[in-house]
Amino acid sequence: MNFLYSSDDRIEMLKKRTRRCVCKYCGGSLTLRRIIFHDIEDVRVEIFCASCDRIEFGVELEIYHSARNFVENIGFHYYTGMDQNEKTQQMDIAKVCDILSWGCKNMGILKQDGFQVPLQLEKNNWAECLVLSSEDIPLEEKTKEKGDL
Ligand SMILES: [Zn+2]
């Protein structure tokens, strides 16, 4: 048994994360799961996303919402060489979650036990911002009317 991965402190930290964080891919809730690693004969408790069926350390809920908002409204694609589908969109959101988490940790406002400052998440703050490529915008002939300069 690897004591580093089964210490009470680590389990307590993981429990707190499952209560506070969400999956950075699907935004779903997380659970603790005992996972058996046959190759190294070890049993570890890890945070798990049942919906994605993967070990997932999780991300702060506010970061997930912000990242999803960014990807959906800006049309951000990190994995440009891949087909754009639900799976790649989840990967794009997860990538932005990594960037935002890193930035928040780097600024000292996000620690292992969550945000260190009160947050005021703006809901739908990008709802009025629509990004169109130039081909999507119909050409409009402007007629000059009397009085226009
Ligand atoms: Zn998930």
Tab-separated table of N, CA and C and ligand atoms in Angstrom, residues 23-30 49-54 56 90, ligand 1:
chain	number	residue	atom	x	y	z
A	23	CYS	N	-16.522	18.188	-12.702
A	23	CYS	CA	-15.686	17.622	-13.764
A	23	CYS	C	-15.355	18.721	-14.773
A	24	LYS	N	-14.077	18.847	-15.137
A	24	LYS	CA	-13.697	19.918	-16.060
A	24	LYS	C	-14.107	19.607	-17.505
A	25	TYR	N	-14.542	18.392	-17.772
A	25	TYR	CA	-14.993	18.029	-19.118
A	25	TYR	C	-16.498	18.237	-19.281
A	26	CYS	N	-17.282	17.646	-18.356
A	26	CYS	CA	-18.741	17.684	-18.517
A	26	CYS	C	-19.440	18.595	-17.516
A	27	GLY	N	-18.719	19.077	-16.519
A	27	GLY	CA	-19.333	19.936	-15.508
A	27	GLY	C	-20.167	19.174	-14.497
A	28	GLY	N	-20.130	17.857	-14.573
A	28	GLY	CA	-20.929	17.024	-13.677
A	28	GLY	C	-20.306	16.891	-12.294
A	29	SER	N	-21.101	16.343	-11.370
A	29	SER	CA	-20.606	16.177	-10.005
A	29	SER	C	-19.632	15.000	-9.940
A	30	LEU	N	-18.808	15.027	-8.915
A	30	LEU	CA	-17.737	14.042	-8.764
A	30	LEU	C	-17.982	13.181	-7.537
A	49	CYS	N	-15.340	10.901	-12.212
A	49	CYS	CA	-16.556	11.387	-12.856
A	49	CYS	C	-17.255	10.180	-13.472
A	50	ALA	N	-18.411	9.830	-12.920
A	50	ALA	CA	-19.142	8.664	-13.417
A	50	ALA	C	-19.655	8.905	-14.822
A	51	SER	N	-20.028	10.132	-15.116
A	51	SER	CA	-20.576	10.448	-16.425
A	51	SER	C	-19.518	10.304	-17.528
A	52	CYS	N	-18.282	10.726	-17.254
A	52	CYS	CA	-17.188	10.593	-18.232
A	52	CYS	C	-16.447	9.266	-18.066
A	53	ASP	N	-16.730	8.544	-16.964
A	53	ASP	CA	-16.070	7.279	-16.659
A	53	ASP	C	-14.552	7.444	-16.643
A	54	ARG	N	-14.097	8.444	-15.881
A	54	ARG	CA	-12.666	8.675	-15.794
A	54	ARG	C	-12.292	9.266	-14.432
A	56	GLU	N	-10.905	12.061	-12.395
A	56	GLU	CA	-10.961	13.479	-12.722
A	56	GLU	C	-10.771	14.267	-11.435
A	90	GLN	N	-15.892	19.480	-25.124
A	90	GLN	CA	-15.564	19.201	-23.720
A	90	GLN	C	-14.058	19.316	-23.480
B	1	ZN	ZN	-17.275	14.384	-16.524
